[in-house]
JSON list of C-alpha atoms in Angstrom, two decimals:
[
{"chain": "A", "resi": 1, "resn": "UNK", "atom": "CA", "xyz": [96.62, 62.18, 75.11]},
{"chain": "A", "resi": 2, "resn": "UNK", "atom": "CA", "xyz": [97.32, 60.90, 78.73]},
{"chain": "A", "resi": 3, "resn": "UNK", "atom": "CA", "xyz": [98.68, 63.31, 80.85]},
{"chain": "A", "resi": 4, "resn": "UNK", "atom": "CA", "xyz": [102.31, 62.03, 82.72]},
{"chain": "A", "resi": 5, "resn": "UNK", "atom": "CA", "xyz": [102.37, 61.35, 86.49]},
{"chain": "A", "resi": 6, "resn": "UNK", "atom": "CA", "xyz": [104.61, 65.11, 86.96]},
{"chain": "A", "resi": 7, "resn": "UNK", "atom": "CA", "xyz": [101.83, 66.49, 84.48]},
{"chain": "A", "resi": 8, "resn": "UNK", "atom": "CA", "xyz": [99.05, 66.07, 86.88]},
{"chain": "A", "resi": 9, "resn": "UNK", "atom": "CA", "xyz": [101.18, 67.10, 89.92]},
{"chain": "A", "resi": 10, "resn": "UNK", "atom": "CA", "xyz": [102.11, 70.54, 88.22]},
{"chain": "A", "resi": 11, "resn": "UNK", "atom": "CA", "xyz": [98.57, 70.88, 86.88]},
{"chain": "A", "resi": 12, "resn": "UNK", "atom": "CA", "xyz": [97.61, 70.60, 90.82]},
{"chain": "A", "resi": 13, "resn": "UNK", "atom": "CA", "xyz": [100.41, 72.81, 92.34]},
{"chain": "A", "resi": 14, "resn": "UNK", "atom": "CA", "xyz": [99.74, 75.43, 89.38]},
{"chain": "A", "resi": 15, "resn": "UNK", "atom": "CA", "xyz": [95.88, 75.22, 90.96]},
{"chain": "A", "resi": 16, "resn": "UNK", "atom": "CA", "xyz": [96.48, 76.13, 94.34]},
{"chain": "A", "resi": 17, "resn": "UNK", "atom": "CA", "xyz": [99.14, 78.75, 93.17]},
{"chain": "A", "resi": 18, "resn": "UNK", "atom": "CA", "xyz": [96.18, 80.13, 91.38]},
{"chain": "A", "resi": 19, "resn": "UNK", "atom": "CA", "xyz": [93.06, 79.73, 93.78]},
{"chain": "A", "resi": 20, "resn": "UNK", "atom": "CA", "xyz": [95.68, 81.42, 96.92]},
{"chain": "A", "resi": 21, "resn": "UNK", "atom": "CA", "xyz": [96.68, 77.98, 98.37]},
{"chain": "A", "resi": 22, "resn": "UNK", "atom": "CA", "xyz": [99.74, 78.29, 98.10]},
{"chain": "A", "resi": 23, "resn": "UNK", "atom": "CA", "xyz": [99.96, 82.30, 98.81]},
{"chain": "A", "resi": 24, "resn": "UNK", "atom": "CA", "xyz": [102.68, 85.25, 96.43]},
{"chain": "A", "resi": 25, "resn": "UNK", "atom": "CA", "xyz": [105.82, 85.13, 98.22]},
{"chain": "A", "resi": 26, "resn": "UNK", "atom": "CA", "xyz": [105.46, 81.95, 100.68]},
{"chain": "A", "resi": 27, "resn": "UNK", "atom": "CA", "xyz": [107.15, 78.78, 101.11]},
{"chain": "A", "resi": 28, "resn": "UNK", "atom": "CA", "xyz": [105.43, 75.13, 99.10]},
{"chain": "A", "resi": 29, "resn": "UNK", "atom": "CA", "xyz": [105.81, 72.27, 100.92]},
{"chain": "A", "resi": 30, "resn": "UNK", "atom": "CA", "xyz": [109.19, 70.44, 100.82]},
{"chain": "A", "resi": 31, "resn": "UNK", "atom": "CA", "xyz": [109.41, 67.41, 98.20]},
{"chain": "A", "resi": 32, "resn": "UNK", "atom": "CA", "xyz": [109.82, 64.84, 100.77]},
{"chain": "A", "resi": 33, "resn": "UNK", "atom": "CA", "xyz": [105.95, 66.03, 101.77]},
{"chain": "A", "resi": 34, "resn": "UNK", "atom": "CA", "xyz": [104.97, 66.86, 98.20]},
{"chain": "A", "resi": 35, "resn": "UNK", "atom": "CA", "xyz": [105.69, 62.71, 97.11]},
{"chain": "A", "resi": 36, "resn": "UNK", "atom": "CA", "xyz": [104.68, 61.68, 100.32]},
{"chain": "A", "resi": 37, "resn": "UNK", "atom": "CA", "xyz": [100.73, 63.85, 99.53]},
{"chain": "A", "resi": 38, "resn": "UNK", "atom": "CA", "xyz": [100.43, 62.95, 95.89]},
{"chain": "A", "resi": 39, "resn": "UNK", "atom": "CA", "xyz": [101.88, 58.96, 96.62]},
{"chain": "A", "resi": 40, "resn": "UNK", "atom": "CA", "xyz": [104.64, 59.33, 94.09]},
{"chain": "A", "resi": 41, "resn": "UNK", "atom": "CA", "xyz": [108.49, 59.48, 94.32]},
{"chain": "A", "resi": 42, "resn": "UNK", "atom": "CA", "xyz": [110.07, 62.32, 95.41]},
{"chain": "A", "resi": 43, "resn": "UNK", "atom": "CA", "xyz": [112.35, 63.29, 91.38]},
{"chain": "A", "resi": 44, "resn": "UNK", "atom": "CA", "xyz": [108.24, 62.40, 89.90]},
{"chain": "A", "resi": 45, "resn": "UNK", "atom": "CA", "xyz": [107.44, 65.76, 92.16]},
{"chain": "A", "resi": 46, "resn": "UNK", "atom": "CA", "xyz": [110.50, 67.12, 91.44]},
{"chain": "A", "resi": 47, "resn": "UNK", "atom": "CA", "xyz": [110.05, 67.36, 87.76]},
{"chain": "A", "resi": 48, "resn": "UNK", "atom": "CA", "xyz": [107.02, 68.84, 88.30]},
{"chain": "A", "resi": 49, "resn": "UNK", "atom": "CA", "xyz": [108.18, 71.65, 90.46]},
{"chain": "A", "resi": 50, "resn": "UNK", "atom": "CA", "xyz": [110.59, 72.14, 88.12]},
{"chain": "A", "resi": 51, "resn": "UNK", "atom": "CA", "xyz": [108.50, 72.63, 85.47]},
{"chain": "A", "resi": 52, "resn": "UNK", "atom": "CA", "xyz": [106.81, 75.09, 87.14]},
{"chain": "A", "resi": 53, "resn": "UNK", "atom": "CA", "xyz": [110.02, 77.24, 88.42]},
{"chain": "A", "resi": 54, "resn": "UNK", "atom": "CA", "xyz": [110.24, 77.26, 84.19]},
{"chain": "A", "resi": 55, "resn": "UNK", "atom": "CA", "xyz": [107.21, 78.52, 83.83]},
{"chain": "A", "resi": 56, "resn": "UNK", "atom": "CA", "xyz": [107.94, 81.35, 86.43]},
{"chain": "A", "resi": 57, "resn": "UNK", "atom": "CA", "xyz": [104.98, 80.30, 88.96]},
{"chain": "A", "resi": 58, "resn": "UNK", "atom": "CA", "xyz": [107.59, 79.00, 91.47]},
{"chain": "A", "resi": 59, "resn": "UNK", "atom": "CA", "xyz": [111.31, 80.39, 92.60]},
{"chain": "A", "resi": 60, "resn": "UNK", "atom": "CA", "xyz": [114.13, 78.07, 94.15]},
{"chain": "A", "resi": 61, "resn": "UNK", "atom": "CA", "xyz": [116.36, 79.99, 96.37]},
{"chain": "A", "resi": 62, "resn": "UNK", "atom": "CA", "xyz": [119.28, 77.89, 97.75]},
{"chain": "A", "resi": 63, "resn": "UNK", "atom": "CA", "xyz": [119.55, 76.47, 101.57]},
{"chain": "A", "resi": 64, "resn": "UNK", "atom": "CA", "xyz": [115.39, 77.84, 102.10]},
{"chain": "A", "resi": 65, "resn": "UNK", "atom": "CA", "xyz": [113.28, 76.17, 100.05]},
{"chain": "A", "resi": 66, "resn": "UNK", "atom": "CA", "xyz": [110.59, 76.37, 97.00]},
{"chain": "A", "resi": 67, "resn": "UNK", "atom": "CA", "xyz": [108.79, 79.43, 97.14]},
{"chain": "A", "resi": 68, "resn": "UNK", "atom": "CA", "xyz": [105.49, 81.43, 94.84]},
{"chain": "A", "resi": 69, "resn": "UNK", "atom": "CA", "xyz": [106.76, 84.17, 92.57]},
{"chain": "A", "resi": 70, "resn": "UNK", "atom": "CA", "xyz": [105.47, 87.16, 92.77]},
{"chain": "A", "resi": 71, "resn": "UNK", "atom": "CA", "xyz": [104.69, 87.55, 88.67]},
{"chain": "A", "resi": 72, "resn": "UNK", "atom": "CA", "xyz": [102.09, 90.03, 88.53]},
{"chain": "A", "resi": 73, "resn": "UNK", "atom": "CA", "xyz": [100.76, 91.97, 85.64]},
{"chain": "A", "resi": 74, "resn": "UNK", "atom": "CA", "xyz": [102.29, 95.79, 85.79]},
{"chain": "A", "resi": 75, "resn": "UNK", "atom": "CA", "xyz": [99.30, 97.15, 84.24]},
{"chain": "A", "resi": 76, "resn": "UNK", "atom": "CA", "xyz": [100.62, 100.88, 82.98]},
{"chain": "A", "resi": 77, "resn": "UNK", "atom": "CA", "xyz": [96.74, 101.15, 80.74]},
{"chain": "A", "resi": 78, "resn": "UNK", "atom": "CA", "xyz": [96.30, 103.98, 83.33]},
{"chain": "A", "resi": 79, "resn": "UNK", "atom": "CA", "xyz": [99.04, 106.54, 81.29]},
{"chain": "A", "resi": 80, "resn": "UNK", "atom": "CA", "xyz": [97.16, 105.38, 78.20]},
{"chain": "A", "resi": 81, "resn": "UNK", "atom": "CA", "xyz": [94.65, 104.91, 75.43]},
{"chain": "A", "resi": 82, "resn": "UNK", "atom": "CA", "xyz": [95.04, 100.91, 74.52]},
{"chain": "A", "resi": 83, "resn": "UNK", "atom": "CA", "xyz": [93.47, 97.87, 74.54]},
{"chain": "A", "resi": 84, "resn": "UNK", "atom": "CA", "xyz": [93.04, 94.78, 76.49]},
{"chain": "A", "resi": 85, "resn": "UNK", "atom": "CA", "xyz": [94.31, 92.87, 73.86]},
{"chain": "A", "resi": 86, "resn": "UNK", "atom": "CA", "xyz": [96.86, 94.64, 72.71]},
{"chain": "A", "resi": 87, "resn": "UNK", "atom": "CA", "xyz": [98.17, 95.62, 76.14]},
{"chain": "A", "resi": 88, "resn": "UNK", "atom": "CA", "xyz": [98.38, 91.85, 76.57]},
{"chain": "A", "resi": 89, "resn": "UNK", "atom": "CA", "xyz": [100.04, 91.11, 73.49]},
{"chain": "A", "resi": 90, "resn": "UNK", "atom": "CA", "xyz": [103.15, 93.69, 73.95]},
{"chain": "A", "resi": 91, "resn": "UNK", "atom": "CA", "xyz": [103.72, 91.61, 77.52]},
{"chain": "A", "resi": 92, "resn": "UNK", "atom": "CA", "xyz": [104.25, 89.19, 75.89]},
{"chain": "A", "resi": 93, "resn": "UNK", "atom": "CA", "xyz": [101.04, 87.29, 77.33]},
{"chain": "A", "resi": 94, "resn": "UNK", "atom": "CA", "xyz": [98.51, 85.44, 75.83]},
{"chain": "A", "resi": 95, "resn": "UNK", "atom": "CA", "xyz": [94.70, 87.39, 76.22]},
{"chain": "A", "resi": 96, "resn": "UNK", "atom": "CA", "xyz": [91.48, 85.56, 75.54]},
{"chain": "A", "resi": 97, "resn": "UNK", "atom": "CA", "xyz": [87.67, 86.77, 76.11]},
{"chain": "A", "resi": 98, "resn": "UNK", "atom": "CA", "xyz": [84.85, 85.53, 77.20]},
{"chain": "A", "resi": 99, "resn": "UNK", "atom": "CA", "xyz": [81.68, 87.29, 76.20]},
{"chain": "A", "resi": 100, "resn": "UNK", "atom": "CA", "xyz": [78.80, 86.87, 79.38]},
{"chain": "A", "resi": 101, "resn": "UNK", "atom": "CA", "xyz": [76.18, 89.14, 78.44]},
{"chain": "A", "resi": 102, "resn": "UNK", "atom": "CA", "xyz": [75.64, 91.41, 75.63]},
{"chain": "A", "resi": 103, "resn": "UNK", "atom": "CA", "xyz": [71.94, 93.65, 76.30]},
{"chain": "A", "resi": 104, "resn": "UNK", "atom": "CA", "xyz": [70.46, 96.44, 75.66]},
{"chain": "A", "resi": 105, "resn": "UNK", "atom": "CA", "xyz": [68.65, 97.39, 79.03]},
{"chain": "A", "resi": 106, "resn": "UNK", "atom": "CA", "xyz": [67.50, 100.66, 80.78]},
{"chain": "A", "resi": 107, "resn": "UNK", "atom": "CA", "xyz": [70.50, 102.90, 81.72]},
{"chain": "A", "resi": 108, "resn": "UNK", "atom": "CA", "xyz": [71.29, 102.91, 85.19]},
{"chain": "A", "resi": 109, "resn": "UNK", "atom": "CA", "xyz": [71.49, 107.05, 87.30]},
{"chain": "A", "resi": 110, "resn": "UNK", "atom": "CA", "xyz": [75.13, 106.18, 87.66]},
{"chain": "A", "resi": 111, "resn": "UNK", "atom": "CA", "xyz": [75.72, 105.99, 84.22]},
{"chain": "A", "resi": 112, "resn": "UNK", "atom": "CA", "xyz": [73.32, 108.30, 82.84]},
{"chain": "A", "resi": 113, "resn": "UNK", "atom": "CA", "xyz": [75.23, 110.97, 84.74]},
{"chain": "A", "resi": 114, "resn": "UNK", "atom": "CA", "xyz": [78.73, 109.39, 83.10]},
{"chain": "A", "resi": 115, "resn": "UNK", "atom": "CA", "xyz": [77.06, 109.35, 79.46]},
{"chain": "A", "resi": 116, "resn": "UNK", "atom": "CA", "xyz": [75.24, 112.65, 79.88]},
{"chain": "A", "resi": 117, "resn": "UNK", "atom": "CA", "xyz": [71.93, 110.29, 79.39]},
{"chain": "A", "resi": 118, "resn": "UNK", "atom": "CA", "xyz": [68.56, 111.13, 80.80]},
{"chain": "A", "resi": 119, "resn": "UNK", "atom": "CA", "xyz": [67.64, 108.45, 83.03]},
{"chain": "A", "resi": 120, "resn": "UNK", "atom": "CA", "xyz": [66.17, 105.51, 82.37]},
{"chain": "A", "resi": 121, "resn": "UNK", "atom": "CA", "xyz": [67.40, 105.87, 78.67]},
{"chain": "A", "resi": 122, "resn": "UNK", "atom": "CA", "xyz": [68.48, 102.34, 76.56]},
{"chain": "A", "resi": 123, "resn": "UNK", "atom": "CA", "xyz": [71.77, 101.31, 76.79]},
{"chain": "A", "resi": 124, "resn": "UNK", "atom": "CA", "xyz": [73.85, 98.53, 75.66]},
{"chain": "A", "resi": 125, "resn": "UNK", "atom": "CA", "xyz": [75.59, 96.90, 78.55]},
{"chain": "A", "resi": 126, "resn": "UNK", "atom": "CA", "xyz": [78.55, 94.43, 77.57]},
{"chain": "A", "resi": 127, "resn": "UNK", "atom": "CA", "xyz": [79.79, 91.93, 79.98]},
{"chain": "A", "resi": 128, "resn": "UNK", "atom": "CA", "xyz": [82.85, 90.40, 79.38]},
{"chain": "A", "resi": 129, "resn": "UNK", "atom": "CA", "xyz": [85.81, 88.41, 82.00]},
{"chain": "A", "resi": 130, "resn": "UNK", "atom": "CA", "xyz": [88.81, 88.94, 80.20]},
{"chain": "A", "resi": 131, "resn": "UNK", "atom": "CA", "xyz": [91.62, 85.93, 80.64]},
{"chain": "A", "resi": 132, "resn": "UNK", "atom": "CA", "xyz": [95.88, 86.70, 80.55]},
{"chain": "A", "resi": 133, "resn": "UNK", "atom": "CA", "xyz": [97.58, 83.35, 79.66]},
{"chain": "A", "resi": 134, "resn": "UNK", "atom": "CA", "xyz": [94.65, 81.54, 80.75]},
{"chain": "A", "resi": 135, "resn": "UNK", "atom": "CA", "xyz": [93.65, 83.53, 84.20]},
{"chain": "A", "resi": 136, "resn": "UNK", "atom": "CA", "xyz": [91.13, 85.60, 85.00]},
{"chain": "A", "resi": 137, "resn": "UNK", "atom": "CA", "xyz": [92.09, 88.85, 84.94]},
{"chain": "A", "resi": 138, "resn": "UNK", "atom": "CA", "xyz": [89.26, 91.33, 84.66]},
{"chain": "A", "resi": 139, "resn": "UNK", "atom": "CA", "xyz": [85.77, 91.35, 85.12]},
{"chain": "A", "resi": 140, "resn": "UNK", "atom": "CA", "xyz": [84.72, 94.53, 83.02]},
{"chain": "A", "resi": 141, "resn": "UNK", "atom": "CA", "xyz": [81.06, 95.61, 82.30]},
{"chain": "A", "resi": 142, "resn": "UNK", "atom": "CA", "xyz": [80.66, 98.53, 79.47]},
{"chain": "A", "resi": 143, "resn": "UNK", "atom": "CA", "xyz": [77.60, 100.90, 78.92]},
{"chain": "A", "resi": 144, "resn": "UNK", "atom": "CA", "xyz": [77.94, 102.58, 75.48]},
{"chain": "A", "resi": 145, "resn": "UNK", "atom": "CA", "xyz": [74.76, 104.79, 74.25]},
{"chain": "A", "resi": 146, "resn": "UNK", "atom": "CA", "xyz": [71.90, 102.93, 72.39]},
{"chain": "A", "resi": 147, "resn": "UNK", "atom": "CA", "xyz": [71.15, 105.54, 69.55]},
{"chain": "A", "resi": 148, "resn": "UNK", "atom": "CA", "xyz": [73.68, 104.95, 66.39]},
{"chain": "A", "resi": 149, "resn": "UNK", "atom": "CA", "xyz": [75.17, 102.35, 67.90]},
{"chain": "A", "resi": 150, "resn": "UNK", "atom": "CA", "xyz": [72.37, 99.77, 67.84]},
{"chain": "A", "resi": 151, "resn": "UNK", "atom": "CA", "xyz": [74.81, 97.17, 65.54]},
{"chain": "A", "resi": 152, "resn": "UNK", "atom": "CA", "xyz": [76.99, 96.68, 68.46]},
{"chain": "A", "resi": 153, "resn": "UNK", "atom": "CA", "xyz": [74.47, 94.28, 69.75]},
{"chain": "A", "resi": 154, "resn": "UNK", "atom": "CA", "xyz": [74.52, 90.92, 68.79]},
{"chain": "A", "resi": 155, "resn": "UNK", "atom": "CA", "xyz": [78.56, 90.82, 68.42]},
{"chain": "A", "resi": 156, "resn": "UNK", "atom": "CA", "xyz": [80.51, 87.58, 69.58]},
{"chain": "A", "resi": 157, "resn": "UNK", "atom": "CA", "xyz": [82.83, 90.29, 71.78]},
{"chain": "A", "resi": 158, "resn": "UNK", "atom": "CA", "xyz": [84.52, 86.87, 72.50]},
{"chain": "A", "resi": 159, "resn": "UNK", "atom": "CA", "xyz": [87.16, 87.63, 69.32]},
{"chain": "A", "resi": 160, "resn": "UNK", "atom": "CA", "xyz": [86.54, 91.11, 68.48]},
{"chain": "A", "resi": 161, "resn": "UNK", "atom": "CA", "xyz": [87.88, 94.26, 69.68]},
{"chain": "A", "resi": 162, "resn": "UNK", "atom": "CA", "xyz": [85.06, 96.64, 70.86]},
{"chain": "A", "resi": 163, "resn": "UNK", "atom": "CA", "xyz": [87.54, 99.60, 70.28]},
{"chain": "A", "resi": 164, "resn": "UNK", "atom": "CA", "xyz": [87.76, 98.15, 66.55]},
{"chain": "A", "resi": 165, "resn": "UNK", "atom": "CA", "xyz": [84.07, 98.00, 66.29]},
{"chain": "A", "resi": 166, "resn": "UNK", "atom": "CA", "xyz": [83.91, 101.88, 67.74]},
{"chain": "A", "resi": 167, "resn": "UNK", "atom": "CA", "xyz": [86.72, 103.46, 65.02]},
{"chain": "A", "resi": 168, "resn": "UNK", "atom": "CA", "xyz": [84.93, 101.58, 62.10]},
{"chain": "A", "resi": 169, "resn": "UNK", "atom": "CA", "xyz": [81.46, 103.32, 62.84]},
{"chain": "A", "resi": 170, "resn": "UNK", "atom": "CA", "xyz": [83.57, 106.28, 63.00]},
{"chain": "A", "resi": 171, "resn": "UNK", "atom": "CA", "xyz": [83.63, 107.15, 66.97]},
{"chain": "A", "resi": 172, "resn": "UNK", "atom": "CA", "xyz": [87.05, 106.29, 67.93]},
{"chain": "A", "resi": 173, "resn": "UNK", "atom": "CA", "xyz": [87.61, 106.94, 71.89]},
{"chain": "A", "resi": 174, "resn": "UNK", "atom": "CA", "xyz": [90.66, 109.63, 72.17]},
{"chain": "A", "resi": 175, "resn": "UNK", "atom": "CA", "xyz": [90.59, 109.99, 75.56]},
{"chain": "A", "resi": 176, "resn": "UNK", "atom": "CA", "xyz": [89.72, 108.44, 79.11]},
{"chain": "A", "resi": 177, "resn": "UNK", "atom": "CA", "xyz": [89.20, 109.61, 82.37]},
{"chain": "A", "resi": 178, "resn": "UNK", "atom": "CA", "xyz": [89.18, 107.18, 84.91]},
{"chain": "A", "resi": 179, "resn": "UNK", "atom": "CA", "xyz": [88.92, 106.42, 88.63]},
{"chain": "A", "resi": 180, "resn": "UNK", "atom": "CA", "xyz": [90.46, 104.18, 91.24]},
{"chain": "A", "resi": 181, "resn": "UNK", "atom": "CA", "xyz": [89.05, 102.63, 94.16]},
{"chain": "A", "resi": 182, "resn": "UNK", "atom": "CA", "xyz": [90.00, 99.35, 96.13]},
{"chain": "A", "resi": 183, "resn": "UNK", "atom": "CA", "xyz": [87.09, 96.85, 96.34]},
{"chain": "A", "resi": 184, "resn": "UNK", "atom": "CA", "xyz": [86.67, 93.43, 98.00]},
{"chain": "A", "resi": 185, "resn": "UNK", "atom": "CA", "xyz": [85.07, 90.12, 95.65]},
{"chain": "A", "resi": 186, "resn": "UNK", "atom": "CA", "xyz": [81.49, 88.69, 96.60]},
{"chain": "A", "resi": 187, "resn": "UNK", "atom": "CA", "xyz": [79.88, 85.81, 95.88]},
{"chain": "A", "resi": 188, "resn": "UNK", "atom": "CA", "xyz": [79.63, 86.23, 91.89]},
{"chain": "A", "resi": 189, "resn": "UNK", "atom": "CA", "xyz": [83.25, 88.36, 91.36]},
{"chain": "A", "resi": 190, "resn": "UNK", "atom": "CA", "xyz": [84.99, 86.06, 92.86]},
{"chain": "A", "resi": 191, "resn": "UNK", "atom": "CA", "xyz": [83.53, 83.03, 91.26]},
{"chain": "A", "resi": 192, "resn": "UNK", "atom": "CA", "xyz": [83.85, 84.38, 88.03]},
{"chain": "A", "resi": 193, "resn": "UNK", "atom": "CA", "xyz": [87.73, 86.00, 89.05]},
{"chain": "A", "resi": 194, "resn": "UNK", "atom": "CA", "xyz": [88.25, 82.02, 90.64]},
{"chain": "A", "resi": 195, "resn": "UNK", "atom": "CA", "xyz": [89.58, 83.99, 93.66]},
{"chain": "A", "resi": 196, "resn": "UNK", "atom": "CA", "xyz": [88.30, 83.93, 97.29]},
{"chain": "A", "resi": 197, "resn": "UNK", "atom": "CA", "xyz": [85.09, 85.77, 98.57]},
{"chain": "A", "resi": 198, "resn": "UNK", "atom": "CA", "xyz": [87.03, 89.21, 100.34]},
{"chain": "A", "resi": 199, "resn": "UNK", "atom": "CA", "xyz": [90.39, 89.18, 98.11]},
{"chain": "A", "resi": 200, "resn": "UNK", "atom": "CA", "xyz": [91.35, 92.88, 96.86]},
{"chain": "A", "resi": 201, "resn": "UNK", "atom": "CA", "xyz": [89.88, 93.76, 93.59]},
{"chain": "A", "resi": 202, "resn": "UNK", "atom": "CA", "xyz": [91.13, 96.78, 91.52]},
{"chain": "A", "resi": 203, "resn": "UNK", "atom": "CA", "xyz": [87.85, 99.06, 90.76]},
{"chain": "A", "resi": 204, "resn": "UNK", "atom": "CA", "xyz": [87.76, 101.35, 87.47]},
{"chain": "A", "resi": 205, "resn": "UNK", "atom": "CA", "xyz": [85.40, 103.77, 86.29]},
{"chain": "A", "resi": 206, "resn": "UNK", "atom": "CA", "xyz": [86.27, 104.52, 83.04]},
{"chain": "A", "resi": 207, "resn": "UNK", "atom": "CA", "xyz": [84.54, 107.14, 81.09]},
{"chain": "A", "resi": 208, "resn": "UNK", "atom": "CA", "xyz": [85.75, 107.20, 77.44]},
{"chain": "A", "resi": 209, "resn": "UNK", "atom": "CA", "xyz": [85.04, 110.51, 75.36]},
{"chain": "A", "resi": 210, "resn": "UNK", "atom": "CA", "xyz": [85.20, 110.95, 71.25]},
{"chain": "A", "resi": 211, "resn": "UNK", "atom": "CA", "xyz": [84.78, 114.43, 70.45]},
{"chain": "A", "resi": 212, "resn": "UNK", "atom": "CA", "xyz": [85.27, 115.50, 73.94]},
{"chain": "A", "resi": 213, "resn": "UNK", "atom": "CA", "xyz": [81.56, 113.84, 74.50]},
{"chain": "A", "resi": 214, "resn": "UNK", "atom": "CA", "xyz": [81.25, 110.36, 76.94]},
{"chain": "A", "resi": 215, "resn": "UNK", "atom": "CA", "xyz": [80.47, 107.69, 74.64]},
{"chain": "A", "resi": 216, "resn": "UNK", "atom": "CA", "xyz": [81.34, 104.62, 76.84]},
{"chain": "A", "resi": 217, "resn": "UNK", "atom": "CA", "xyz": [80.95, 104.06, 80.40]},
{"chain": "A", "resi": 218, "resn": "UNK", "atom": "CA", "xyz": [82.70, 101.21, 81.97]},
{"chain": "A", "resi": 219, "resn": "UNK", "atom": "CA", "xyz": [83.14, 99.46, 85.58]},
{"chain": "A", "resi": 220, "resn": "UNK", "atom": "CA", "xyz": [86.03, 97.06, 86.30]},
{"chain": "A", "resi": 221, "resn": "UNK", "atom": "CA", "xyz": [87.12, 94.68, 88.46]},
{"chain": "A", "resi": 222, "resn": "UNK", "atom": "CA", "xyz": [90.36, 93.56, 88.57]},
{"chain": "A", "resi": 223, "resn": "UNK", "atom": "CA", "xyz": [91.83, 90.94, 89.94]},
{"chain": "A", "resi": 224, "resn": "UNK", "atom": "CA", "xyz": [94.02, 91.83, 92.37]},
{"chain": "A", "resi": 225, "resn": "UNK", "atom": "CA", "xyz": [96.22, 88.56, 93.49]},
{"chain": "A", "resi": 226, "resn": "UNK", "atom": "CA", "xyz": [97.49, 88.83, 89.78]},
{"chain": "A", "resi": 227, "resn": "UNK", "atom": "CA", "xyz": [97.37, 92.31, 88.88]},
{"chain": "A", "resi": 228, "resn": "UNK", "atom": "CA", "xyz": [99.46, 95.59, 89.67]},
{"chain": "A", "resi": 229, "resn": "UNK", "atom": "CA", "xyz": [99.52, 99.06, 88.40]},
{"chain": "A", "resi": 230, "resn": "UNK", "atom": "CA", "xyz": [102.09, 101.72, 87.12]},
{"chain": "A", "resi": 231, "resn": "UNK", "atom": "CA", "xyz": [101.65, 105.28, 87.13]},
{"chain": "A", "resi": 232, "resn": "UNK", "atom": "CA", "xyz": [102.45, 108.13, 85.41]},
{"chain": "A", "resi": 233, "resn": "UNK", "atom": "CA", "xyz": [105.70, 109.54, 86.61]},
{"chain": "A", "resi": 234, "resn": "UNK", "atom": "CA", "xyz": [105.58, 113.27, 88.19]},
{"chain": "A", "resi": 235, "resn": "UNK", "atom": "CA", "xyz": [108.72, 115.39, 88.12]},
{"chain": "A", "resi": 236, "resn": "UNK", "atom": "CA", "xyz": [108.69, 118.57, 91.18]},
{"chain": "A", "resi": 237, "resn": "UNK", "atom": "CA", "xyz": [111.14, 121.43, 89.69]},
{"chain": "A", "resi": 238, "resn": "UNK", "atom": "CA", "xyz": [113.42, 122.26, 92.31]},
{"chain": "A", "resi": 239, "resn": "UNK", "atom": "CA", "xyz": [113.38, 126.02, 93.85]},
{"chain": "A", "resi": 240, "resn": "UNK", "atom": "CA", "xyz": [116.06, 128.16, 93.16]}
]
């Protein structure tokens, strides 16, 4: 079905929001300027803008203009064990996953240390790109011991949850430890996450435990343009 003119403009404006041509909290060009740019009437531009306002990407401020909304995903998985899919669905966001690779590889030293394996042991490496409402949200590499988990190779993780597969094999993750760092995107991560090279990333190193034994080690690069993180509340007792 052929798109209407305002839908074409809406899609182009949205792409400029996603690639940070129009940054969060920044005012987009006036309707008159956009009408000249796209060579259309102001009502057509207004309809495109209203569509993005209705979808939560833009915010009209009376007397000032139209601004890009800060509609970052508030991630709270730092406090609980929850799959990406379940977390997104609970927030009313449609999740999806692209499986980049699932291979048997030689264990890097840092992974061997995390999983208490011998250096150069064979491990399963699963690389996934995960989306929130079709926007690339996180790139994650997951490593698991090969012994006992051979059946995890070859599964299409674009439609199946890794944690569900582990549960079915009798390996439930019941505890995790996480370390958060800040990084900047390189060419590969920028390309996959559809951001500019050098943009900020939240980098998580996670160890998942089954019965107090390390079973899963993951490295995840979260798109800093669309993610924020809620940490657990800490209360301080008053002194008497």
